[in-house]
Coordinates of C-alpha atoms in Angstrom, one line a residue:
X22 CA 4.2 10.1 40.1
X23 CA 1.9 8.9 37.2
X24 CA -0.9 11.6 36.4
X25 CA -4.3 9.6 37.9
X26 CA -7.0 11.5 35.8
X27 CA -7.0 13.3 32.1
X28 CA -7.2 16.8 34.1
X29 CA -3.7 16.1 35.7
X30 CA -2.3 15.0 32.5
X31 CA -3.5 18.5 31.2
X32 CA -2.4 20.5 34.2
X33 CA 1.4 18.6 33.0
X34 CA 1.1 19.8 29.1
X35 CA 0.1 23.0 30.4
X36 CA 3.4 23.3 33.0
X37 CA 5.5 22.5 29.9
X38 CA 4.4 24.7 27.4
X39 CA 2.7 21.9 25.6
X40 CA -1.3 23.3 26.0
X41 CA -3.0 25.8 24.7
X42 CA -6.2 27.3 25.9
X43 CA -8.7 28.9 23.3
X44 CA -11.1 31.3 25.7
X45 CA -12.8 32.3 22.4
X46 CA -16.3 30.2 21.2
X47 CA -15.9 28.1 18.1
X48 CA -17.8 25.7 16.9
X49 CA -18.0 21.8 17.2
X50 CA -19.4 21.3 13.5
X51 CA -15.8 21.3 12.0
X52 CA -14.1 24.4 13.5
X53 CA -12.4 23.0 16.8
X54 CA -11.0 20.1 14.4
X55 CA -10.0 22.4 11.4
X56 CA -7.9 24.6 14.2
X57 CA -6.5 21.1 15.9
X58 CA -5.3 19.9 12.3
X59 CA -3.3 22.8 12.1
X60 CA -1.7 22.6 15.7
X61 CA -0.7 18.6 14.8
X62 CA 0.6 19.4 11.1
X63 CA 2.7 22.6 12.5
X64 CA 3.7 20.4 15.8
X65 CA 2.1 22.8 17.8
X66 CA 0.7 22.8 21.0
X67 CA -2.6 21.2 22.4
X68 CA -5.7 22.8 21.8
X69 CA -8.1 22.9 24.9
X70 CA -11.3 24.7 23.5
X71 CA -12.6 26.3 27.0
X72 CA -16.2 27.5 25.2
X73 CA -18.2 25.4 22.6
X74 CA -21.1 27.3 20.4
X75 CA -24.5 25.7 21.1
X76 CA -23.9 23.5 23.8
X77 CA -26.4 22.5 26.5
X78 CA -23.8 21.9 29.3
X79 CA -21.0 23.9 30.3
X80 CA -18.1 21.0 28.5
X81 CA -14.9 21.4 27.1
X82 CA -13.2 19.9 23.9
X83 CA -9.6 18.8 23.8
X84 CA -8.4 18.3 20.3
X85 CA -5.9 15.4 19.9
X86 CA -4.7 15.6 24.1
X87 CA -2.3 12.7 23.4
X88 CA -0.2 13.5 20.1
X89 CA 3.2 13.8 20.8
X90 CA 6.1 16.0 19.4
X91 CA 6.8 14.9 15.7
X92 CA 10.2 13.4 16.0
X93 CA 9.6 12.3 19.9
X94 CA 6.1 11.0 20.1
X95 CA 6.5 9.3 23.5
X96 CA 7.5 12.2 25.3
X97 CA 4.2 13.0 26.7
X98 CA 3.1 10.1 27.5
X99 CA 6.6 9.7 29.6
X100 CA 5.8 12.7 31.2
X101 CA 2.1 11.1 32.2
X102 CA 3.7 8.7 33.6
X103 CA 6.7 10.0 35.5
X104 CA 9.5 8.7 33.7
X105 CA 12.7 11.1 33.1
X106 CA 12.3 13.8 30.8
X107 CA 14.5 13.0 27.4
X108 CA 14.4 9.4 27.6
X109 CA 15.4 8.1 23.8
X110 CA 12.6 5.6 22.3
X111 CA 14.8 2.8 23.3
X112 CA 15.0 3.8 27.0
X113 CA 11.4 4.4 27.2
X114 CA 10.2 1.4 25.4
X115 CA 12.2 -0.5 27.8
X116 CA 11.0 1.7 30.8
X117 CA 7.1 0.8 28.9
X118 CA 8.2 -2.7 29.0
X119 CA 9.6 -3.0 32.6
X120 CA 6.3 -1.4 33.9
X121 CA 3.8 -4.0 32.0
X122 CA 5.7 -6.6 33.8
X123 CA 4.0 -5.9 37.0
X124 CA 0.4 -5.7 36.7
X125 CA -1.3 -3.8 39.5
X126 CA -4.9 -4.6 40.4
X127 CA -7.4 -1.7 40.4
X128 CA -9.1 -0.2 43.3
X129 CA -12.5 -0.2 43.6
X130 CA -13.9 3.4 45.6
X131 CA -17.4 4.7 46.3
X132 CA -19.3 6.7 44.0
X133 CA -19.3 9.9 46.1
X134 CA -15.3 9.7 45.8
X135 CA -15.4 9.4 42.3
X136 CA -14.9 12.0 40.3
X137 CA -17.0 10.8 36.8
X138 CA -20.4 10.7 39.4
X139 CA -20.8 14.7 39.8
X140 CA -23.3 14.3 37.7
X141 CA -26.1 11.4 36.9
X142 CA -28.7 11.4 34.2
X143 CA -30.8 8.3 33.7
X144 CA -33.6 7.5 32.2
X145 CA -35.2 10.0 30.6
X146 CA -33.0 12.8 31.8
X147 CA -30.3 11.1 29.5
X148 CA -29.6 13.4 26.6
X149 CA -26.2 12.7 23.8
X150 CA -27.1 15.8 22.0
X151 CA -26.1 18.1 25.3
X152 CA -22.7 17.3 24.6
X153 CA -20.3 18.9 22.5
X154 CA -19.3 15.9 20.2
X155 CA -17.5 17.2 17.3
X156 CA -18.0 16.7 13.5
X157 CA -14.4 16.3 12.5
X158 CA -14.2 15.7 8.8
X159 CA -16.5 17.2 5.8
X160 CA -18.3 14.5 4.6
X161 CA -18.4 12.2 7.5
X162 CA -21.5 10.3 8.4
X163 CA -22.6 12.4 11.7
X164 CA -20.9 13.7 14.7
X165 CA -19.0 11.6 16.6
X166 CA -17.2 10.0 19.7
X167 CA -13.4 8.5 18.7
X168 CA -11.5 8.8 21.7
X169 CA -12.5 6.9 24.0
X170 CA -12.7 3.4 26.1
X171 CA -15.5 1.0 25.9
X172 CA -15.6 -1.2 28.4
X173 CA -17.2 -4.7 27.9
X174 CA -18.5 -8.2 30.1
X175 CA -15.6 -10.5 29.6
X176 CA -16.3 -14.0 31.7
X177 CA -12.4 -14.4 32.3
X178 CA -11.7 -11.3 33.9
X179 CA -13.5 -9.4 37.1
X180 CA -13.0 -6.2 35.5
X181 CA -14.2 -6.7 32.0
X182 CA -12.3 -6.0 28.6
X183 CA -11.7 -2.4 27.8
X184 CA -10.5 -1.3 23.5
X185 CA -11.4 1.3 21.2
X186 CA -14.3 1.6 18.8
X187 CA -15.5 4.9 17.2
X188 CA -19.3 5.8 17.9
X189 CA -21.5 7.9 15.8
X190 CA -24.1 9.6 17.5
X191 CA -27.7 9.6 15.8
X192 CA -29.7 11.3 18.6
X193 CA -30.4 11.5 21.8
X194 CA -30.4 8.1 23.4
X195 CA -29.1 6.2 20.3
X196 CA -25.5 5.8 18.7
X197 CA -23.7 3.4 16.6
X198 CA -20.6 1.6 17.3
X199 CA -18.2 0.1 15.3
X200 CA -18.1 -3.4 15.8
X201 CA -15.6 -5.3 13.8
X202 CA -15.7 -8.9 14.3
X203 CA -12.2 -10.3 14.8
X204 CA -11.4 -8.1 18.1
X205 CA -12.5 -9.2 21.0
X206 CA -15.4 -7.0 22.3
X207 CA -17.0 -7.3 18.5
X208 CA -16.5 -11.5 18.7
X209 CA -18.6 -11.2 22.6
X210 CA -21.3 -9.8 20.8
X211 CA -21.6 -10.7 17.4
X212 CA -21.0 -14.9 18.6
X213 CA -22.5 -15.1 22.6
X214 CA -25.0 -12.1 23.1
X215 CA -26.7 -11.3 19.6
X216 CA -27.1 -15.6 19.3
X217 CA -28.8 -15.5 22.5
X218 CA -30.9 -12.3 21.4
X219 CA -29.7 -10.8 24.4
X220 CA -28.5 -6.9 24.9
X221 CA -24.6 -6.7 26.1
X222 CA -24.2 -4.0 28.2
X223 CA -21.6 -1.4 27.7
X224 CA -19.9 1.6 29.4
X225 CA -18.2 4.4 26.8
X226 CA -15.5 6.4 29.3
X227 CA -14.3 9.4 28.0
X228 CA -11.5 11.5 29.3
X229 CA -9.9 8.7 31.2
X230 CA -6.6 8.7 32.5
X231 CA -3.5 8.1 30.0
X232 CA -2.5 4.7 31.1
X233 CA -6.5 3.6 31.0
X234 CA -6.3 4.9 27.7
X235 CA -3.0 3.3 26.7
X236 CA -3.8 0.1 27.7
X237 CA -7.1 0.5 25.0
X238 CA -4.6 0.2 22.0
X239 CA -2.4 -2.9 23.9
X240 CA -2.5 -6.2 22.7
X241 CA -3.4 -7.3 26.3
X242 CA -3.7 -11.4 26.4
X243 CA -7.4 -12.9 26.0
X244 CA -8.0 -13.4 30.2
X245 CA -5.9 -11.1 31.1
X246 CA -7.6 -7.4 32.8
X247 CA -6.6 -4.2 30.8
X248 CA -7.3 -2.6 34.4
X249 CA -4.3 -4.5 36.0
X250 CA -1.6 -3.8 33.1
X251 CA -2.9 0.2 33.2
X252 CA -2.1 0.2 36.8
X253 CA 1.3 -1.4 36.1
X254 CA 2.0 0.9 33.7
X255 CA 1.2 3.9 35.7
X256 CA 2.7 1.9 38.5
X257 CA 0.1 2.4 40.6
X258 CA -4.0 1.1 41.1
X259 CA -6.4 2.9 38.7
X260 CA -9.5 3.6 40.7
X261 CA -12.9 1.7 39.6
X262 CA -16.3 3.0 40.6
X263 CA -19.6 0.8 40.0
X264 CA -21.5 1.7 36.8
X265 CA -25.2 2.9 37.9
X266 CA -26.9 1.1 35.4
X267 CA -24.9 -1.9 34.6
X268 CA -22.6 -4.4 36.6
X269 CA -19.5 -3.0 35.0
X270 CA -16.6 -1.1 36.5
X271 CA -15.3 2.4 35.3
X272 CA -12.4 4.8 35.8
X273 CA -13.8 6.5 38.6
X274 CA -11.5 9.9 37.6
X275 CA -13.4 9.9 33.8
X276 CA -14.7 13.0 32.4
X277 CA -17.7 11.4 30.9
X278 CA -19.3 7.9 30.9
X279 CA -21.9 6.9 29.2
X280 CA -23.7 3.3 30.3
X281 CA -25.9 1.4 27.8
X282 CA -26.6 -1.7 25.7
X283 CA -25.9 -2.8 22.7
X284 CA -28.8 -4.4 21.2
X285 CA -29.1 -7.8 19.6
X286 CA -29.9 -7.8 15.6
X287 CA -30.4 -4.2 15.3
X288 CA -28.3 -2.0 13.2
X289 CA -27.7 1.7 12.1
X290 CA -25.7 3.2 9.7
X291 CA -22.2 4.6 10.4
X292 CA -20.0 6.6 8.6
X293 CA -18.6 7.3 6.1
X294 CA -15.6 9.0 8.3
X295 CA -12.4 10.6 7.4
X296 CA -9.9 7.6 8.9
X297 CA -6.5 6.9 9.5
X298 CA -5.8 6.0 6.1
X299 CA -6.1 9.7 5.4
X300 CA -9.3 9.3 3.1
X301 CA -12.8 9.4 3.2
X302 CA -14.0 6.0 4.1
X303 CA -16.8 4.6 3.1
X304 CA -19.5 3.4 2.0
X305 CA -21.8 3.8 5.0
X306 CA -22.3 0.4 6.4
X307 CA -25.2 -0.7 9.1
X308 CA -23.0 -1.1 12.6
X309 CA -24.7 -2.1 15.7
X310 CA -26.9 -0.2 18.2
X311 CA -26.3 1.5 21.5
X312 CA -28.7 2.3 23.4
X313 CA -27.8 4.7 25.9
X314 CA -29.4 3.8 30.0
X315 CA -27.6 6.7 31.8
X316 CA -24.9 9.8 31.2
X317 CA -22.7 10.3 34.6
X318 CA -19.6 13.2 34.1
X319 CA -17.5 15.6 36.1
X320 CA -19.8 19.2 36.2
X321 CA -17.5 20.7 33.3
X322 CA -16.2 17.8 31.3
X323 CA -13.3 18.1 29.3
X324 CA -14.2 16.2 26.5
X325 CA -11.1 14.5 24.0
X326 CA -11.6 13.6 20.1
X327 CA -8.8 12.9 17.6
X328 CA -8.6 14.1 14.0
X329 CA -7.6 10.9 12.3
X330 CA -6.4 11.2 8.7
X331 CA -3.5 13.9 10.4
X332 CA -1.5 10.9 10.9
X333 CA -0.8 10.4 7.4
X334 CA 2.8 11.4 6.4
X335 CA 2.7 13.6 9.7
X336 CA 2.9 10.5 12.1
X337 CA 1.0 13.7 14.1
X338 CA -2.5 13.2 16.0
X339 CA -3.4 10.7 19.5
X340 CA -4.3 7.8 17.5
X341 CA -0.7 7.1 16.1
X342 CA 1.0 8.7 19.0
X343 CA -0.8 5.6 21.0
X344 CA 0.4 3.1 18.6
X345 CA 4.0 3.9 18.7
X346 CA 3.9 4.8 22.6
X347 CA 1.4 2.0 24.2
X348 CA 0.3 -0.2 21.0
X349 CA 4.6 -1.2 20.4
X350 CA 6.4 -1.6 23.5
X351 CA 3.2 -3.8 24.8
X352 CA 3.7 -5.7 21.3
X353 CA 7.4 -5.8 22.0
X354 CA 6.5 -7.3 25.5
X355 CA 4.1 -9.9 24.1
X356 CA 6.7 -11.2 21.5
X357 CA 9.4 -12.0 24.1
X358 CA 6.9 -13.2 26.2
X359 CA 6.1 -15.7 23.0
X360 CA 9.4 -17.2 23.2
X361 CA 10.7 -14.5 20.1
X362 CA 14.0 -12.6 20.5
X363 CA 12.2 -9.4 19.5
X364 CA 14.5 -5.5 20.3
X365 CA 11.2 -3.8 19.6
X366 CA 8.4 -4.0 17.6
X367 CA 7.1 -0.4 16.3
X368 CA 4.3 0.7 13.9
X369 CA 5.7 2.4 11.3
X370 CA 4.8 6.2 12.0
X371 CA 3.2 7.2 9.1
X372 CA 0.8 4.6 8.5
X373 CA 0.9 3.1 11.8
X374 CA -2.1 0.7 11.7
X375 CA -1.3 -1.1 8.6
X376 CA 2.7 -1.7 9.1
X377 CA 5.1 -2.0 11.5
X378 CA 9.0 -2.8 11.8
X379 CA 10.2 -5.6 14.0
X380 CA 14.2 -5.5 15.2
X381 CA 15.1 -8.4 15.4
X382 CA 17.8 -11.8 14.8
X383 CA 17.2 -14.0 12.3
X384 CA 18.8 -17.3 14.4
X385 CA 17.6 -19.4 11.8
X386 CA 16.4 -20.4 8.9
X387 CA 12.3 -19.9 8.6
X388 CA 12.3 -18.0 12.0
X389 CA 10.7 -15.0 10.4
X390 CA 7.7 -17.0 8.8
X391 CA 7.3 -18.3 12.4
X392 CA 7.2 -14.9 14.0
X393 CA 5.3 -13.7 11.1
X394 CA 2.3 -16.3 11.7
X395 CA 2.6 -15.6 15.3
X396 CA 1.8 -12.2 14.9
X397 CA -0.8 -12.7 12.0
X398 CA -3.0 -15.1 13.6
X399 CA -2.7 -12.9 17.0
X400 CA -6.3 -11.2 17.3
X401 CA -4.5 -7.8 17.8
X402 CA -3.3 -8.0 14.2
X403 CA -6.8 -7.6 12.4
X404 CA -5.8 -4.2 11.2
X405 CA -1.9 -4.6 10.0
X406 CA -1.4 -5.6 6.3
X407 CA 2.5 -6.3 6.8
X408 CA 5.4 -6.1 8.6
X409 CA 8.7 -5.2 7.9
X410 CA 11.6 -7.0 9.6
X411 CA 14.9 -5.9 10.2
X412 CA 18.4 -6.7 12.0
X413 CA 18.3 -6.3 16.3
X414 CA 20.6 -3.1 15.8
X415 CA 18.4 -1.3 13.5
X416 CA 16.4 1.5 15.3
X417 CA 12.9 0.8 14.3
X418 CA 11.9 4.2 15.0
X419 CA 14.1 5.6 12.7
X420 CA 12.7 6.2 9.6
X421 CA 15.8 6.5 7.3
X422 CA 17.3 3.4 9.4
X423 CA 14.3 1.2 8.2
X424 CA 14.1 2.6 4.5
X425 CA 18.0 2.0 4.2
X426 CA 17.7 -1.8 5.3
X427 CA 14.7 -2.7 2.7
X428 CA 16.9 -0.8 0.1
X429 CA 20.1 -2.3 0.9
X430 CA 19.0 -5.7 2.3
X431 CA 15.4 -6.9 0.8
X432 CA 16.1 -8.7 -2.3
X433 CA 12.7 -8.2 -4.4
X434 CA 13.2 -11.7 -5.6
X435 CA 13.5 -13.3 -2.5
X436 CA 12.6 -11.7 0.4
X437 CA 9.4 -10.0 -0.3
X438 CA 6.9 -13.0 1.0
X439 CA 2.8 -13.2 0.9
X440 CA 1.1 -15.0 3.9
X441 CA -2.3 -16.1 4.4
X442 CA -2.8 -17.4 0.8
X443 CA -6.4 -15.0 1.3
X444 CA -7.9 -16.7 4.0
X445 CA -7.4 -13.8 6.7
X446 CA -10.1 -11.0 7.1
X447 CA -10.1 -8.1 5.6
X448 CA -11.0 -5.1 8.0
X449 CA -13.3 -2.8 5.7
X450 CA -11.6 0.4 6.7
X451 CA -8.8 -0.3 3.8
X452 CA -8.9 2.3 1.0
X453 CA -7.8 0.5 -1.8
X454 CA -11.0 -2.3 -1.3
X455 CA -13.8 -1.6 -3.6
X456 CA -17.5 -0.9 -2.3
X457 CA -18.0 -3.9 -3.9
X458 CA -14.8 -5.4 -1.5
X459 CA -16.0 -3.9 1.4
X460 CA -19.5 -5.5 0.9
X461 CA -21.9 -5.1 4.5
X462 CA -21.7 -8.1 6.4
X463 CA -23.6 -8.3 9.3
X464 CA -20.1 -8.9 12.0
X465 CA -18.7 -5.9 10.3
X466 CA -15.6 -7.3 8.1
X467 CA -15.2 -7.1 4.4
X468 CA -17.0 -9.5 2.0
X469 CA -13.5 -10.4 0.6
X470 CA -10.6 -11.7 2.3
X471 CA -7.2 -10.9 1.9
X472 CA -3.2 -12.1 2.2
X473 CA -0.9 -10.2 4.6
X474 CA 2.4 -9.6 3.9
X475 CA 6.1 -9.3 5.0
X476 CA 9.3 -7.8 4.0
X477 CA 12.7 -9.8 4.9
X478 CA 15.5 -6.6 5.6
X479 CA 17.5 -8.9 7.9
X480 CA 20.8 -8.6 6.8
X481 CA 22.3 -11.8 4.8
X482 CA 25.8 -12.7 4.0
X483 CA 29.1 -14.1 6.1
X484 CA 30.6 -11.6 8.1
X485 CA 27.3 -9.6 9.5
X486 CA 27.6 -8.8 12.6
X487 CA 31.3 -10.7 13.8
X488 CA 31.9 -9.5 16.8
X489 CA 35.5 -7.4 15.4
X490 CA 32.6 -4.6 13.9
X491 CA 30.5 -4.6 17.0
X492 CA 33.6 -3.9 19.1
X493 CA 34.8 -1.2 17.1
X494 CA 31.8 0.2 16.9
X495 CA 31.9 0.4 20.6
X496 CA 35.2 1.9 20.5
X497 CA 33.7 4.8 18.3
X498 CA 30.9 5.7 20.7
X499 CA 32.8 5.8 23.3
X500 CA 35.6 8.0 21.8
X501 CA 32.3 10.4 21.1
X502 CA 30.7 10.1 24.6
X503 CA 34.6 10.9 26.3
X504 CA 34.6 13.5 24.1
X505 CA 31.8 15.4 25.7
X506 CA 28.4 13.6 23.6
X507 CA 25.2 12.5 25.2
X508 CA 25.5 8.5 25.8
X509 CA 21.8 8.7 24.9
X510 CA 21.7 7.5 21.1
X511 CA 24.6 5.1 21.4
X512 CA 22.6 2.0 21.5
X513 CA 26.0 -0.2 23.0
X514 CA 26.4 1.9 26.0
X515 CA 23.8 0.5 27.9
X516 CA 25.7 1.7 30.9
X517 CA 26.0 5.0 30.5
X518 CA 22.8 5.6 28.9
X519 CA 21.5 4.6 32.5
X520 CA 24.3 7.6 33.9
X521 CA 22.5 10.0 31.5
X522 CA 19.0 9.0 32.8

């Protein structure tokens, strides 16, 4: 059984060792994230801070809930959602994969069942500041919310669009959210509400269950419900309760959500904030406005934040952890489903929002330029600079796998190749820009525009991969596994990996 709310996924970590529970008070002005960037650069456990220094409401904080161990990133989110324990990346992308194929329509329940409605505010009885939000890096901008769901109108769907977008709180009814035109919430606002000087209304869910927060970082068709493919992939219906302010649905099991509107041409400033790339972003930029209607949450929330900049040559906090385990095997799902002969499609672990690896064969000539603009011009893409591209039997998860086929089978001459000819938007979050780059437009994306690129490490020559090799290869594994090895790593005993499962 999948865990149906962010306590039960906790109550799991905690049954395996995996969770650790700090009855002392520390603070939320840098202290609970100093301690959870230790616990994700040692591989430690999760920190669940049970007692938070000057905080109006009796609330939690969970310091990156969803990072993974280092070299097995997916295995808590395979525990979350009941899939055997030591499943190799392979097996459980394919187990990811099988599970997105059968959407599951939500469940809609009354508010006195759900969970997230212990407690309403509204009005003027709504108050950000009573909540523990953490200030995570020195230097950033203000406090803030960047773990989260934000759920969105979308015309196409019943259930609305849910993604990911930071929020900096300013004070008690106000925050800032950014909005970066290119993704789809961002384009609703910025090209159909703010033209019609009318509000969009908004729901921020915090503490939602794992698949509700996997299917955040999925490249989830335009149409098409997150709702239904996080019920698929917990292979079950995620419960929706009615928002109190709003027409919007919401993970009735939440911690914490917070209803509001995000008002037409009116800005604040946001950041600078210590991102992914492992720097000190900036400059502050002017992001639009939420304002905030009403606050419902469980009576003790247990309230989730990530320490980004970790993930930098440790592949270790949630935000990469839901790249590799949720972002890649929907990606791998969407390429097939494009027509593409794709074995899997990762983000590269230590800088997994600007590259990833693709497996897969090169059947002909300019095949990888077609997959290439495929995946460019996909709005999912906004973020990733370049891909690297390799042979179906390299293990894309592998890190010496991939280094060894750009050494050994990218010829600098001739298959390092620049696409877009600086037409595609640049997201402003990129270190290397300038201020001057980076500019502040008003839809959120950098003055300047940029190419993308990608790396050829298919292999090339006569002979690669005639079938003599492959069977031999065969032979060996199997020689190993009647010896008295795991079938797990062999990637051509598909068989008896399924006996090992």
């Amino acid at each position: 059984m999948s865990a149906d709310s962010f306590r039960a996924y906790l109550r799991r970590l905690e049954e395996t060792d995996d969770l650790v529970s700090i009855p002392e008070s520390v603070s939320w002005d840098l202290e609970a994230s100093a301690v959870t960037t230790l616990a994700n650069r040692t591989d430690g456990e999760v920190p669940l801070f049970e007692s938070i220094e000057e905080t109006a409401i009796d609330a939690a904080l969970v310091g990156d809930p969803y990072r993974g161990p280092r070299c097995r990133p997916w295995d808590h989110f395979a525990l979350s959602f009941g899939l055997p324990a030591g499943l190799s990346g392979t097996a459980y992308y394919e187990a990811v994969v099988d599970r997105l194929r059968s959407p599951r329509e939500p469940r809609v329940v009354d508010s006195d069942a759900a969970p997230c409605k212990e407690i309403v505010q509204t009005g003027t009885d709504v108050d950000l500041l009573s909540i523990p939000w953490p200030y995570i890096h020195q230097g950033d901008g203000g406090r803030y919310s960047n773990l989260q769901t934000v759920v969105a109108p979308d015309p196409e769907t019943r259930w609305g669009h849910w993604s990911s977008h930071r929020m900096m709180i300013h004070d008690d009814a106000l925050a800032s959210l950014l909005f970066l035109a290119g993704e789809q919430a961002p384009n609703r606002y910025y090209y159909e509400y703010e033209p019609r000087d009318e509000p969009m209304p908004v729901a921020v869910v915090l503490g939602a269950e794992p698949a509700v927060q996997c299917s955040t970082e999925m490249w989830i068709p335009t149409g098409r419900s997150e709702a239904a493919f996080a019920g698929g992939l917990k292979d079950g219906p995620v419960d929706l309760v009615p928002c109190e302010t709003n027409g919007l649905s919401v993970p009735a099991t939440a911690e914490l959500v917070i209803e509001g509107h995000v008002l037409p041409n009116e800005r604040l400033d946001e950041g600078p904030f210590g991102d992914y790339f492992g720097y000190m972003n900036g400059p502050r930029r002017s992001m639009p406005v939420l304002t905030v209607d009403a606050i419902t949450r469980r009576t003790e929330p247990r309230v989730p934040f990530c320490v980004e900049g970790t993930g930098v040559g440790y592949g270790q906090n949630s935000s990469s952890t839901l790249q590799t385990a949720a972002a890649g095997p929907d990606a791998t799902l969407g390429l097939r489903a494009a027509g593409f002969d794709v074995t899997m499609a990762v983000p590269w672990r230590f800088t997994s929002r600007t590259v990833w690896v693709i497996a897969t064969d090169r059947p002909y000539p300019g095949y990888l330029h077609e997959l290439a603009n495929f995946v460019f011009t996909t709005w999912g893409m906004l973020h990733i600079d370049f891909f690297v591209f390799v042979d179906a039997d390299v293990d894309p998860l592998d890190p010496r796998a991939v280094l060894t086929a750009v050494s050994l089978e990218a010829d600098p001459d001739a298959d390092f190749h620049q696409f877009g000819l600086e037409r595609m938007p640049k997201v402003p979050l990129n270190i290397y820009q300038t201020p001057d780059e980076k500019g502040s437009a008003d839809v959120g994306t950098s003055k300047a525009k940029t190419a993308k690129a990608y790396i050829d490490a298919t292999t090339d020559g006569p002979g690669a991969g005639e079938s003599g090799d492959e069977d031999r290869r065969q032979r060996a594994q199997e020689l190993l596994v009647d010896a008295g090895l795991s079938a797990e790593p062999f990637d051509l005993l598909a068989e008896r990996r399924g006996e090992f499962e």
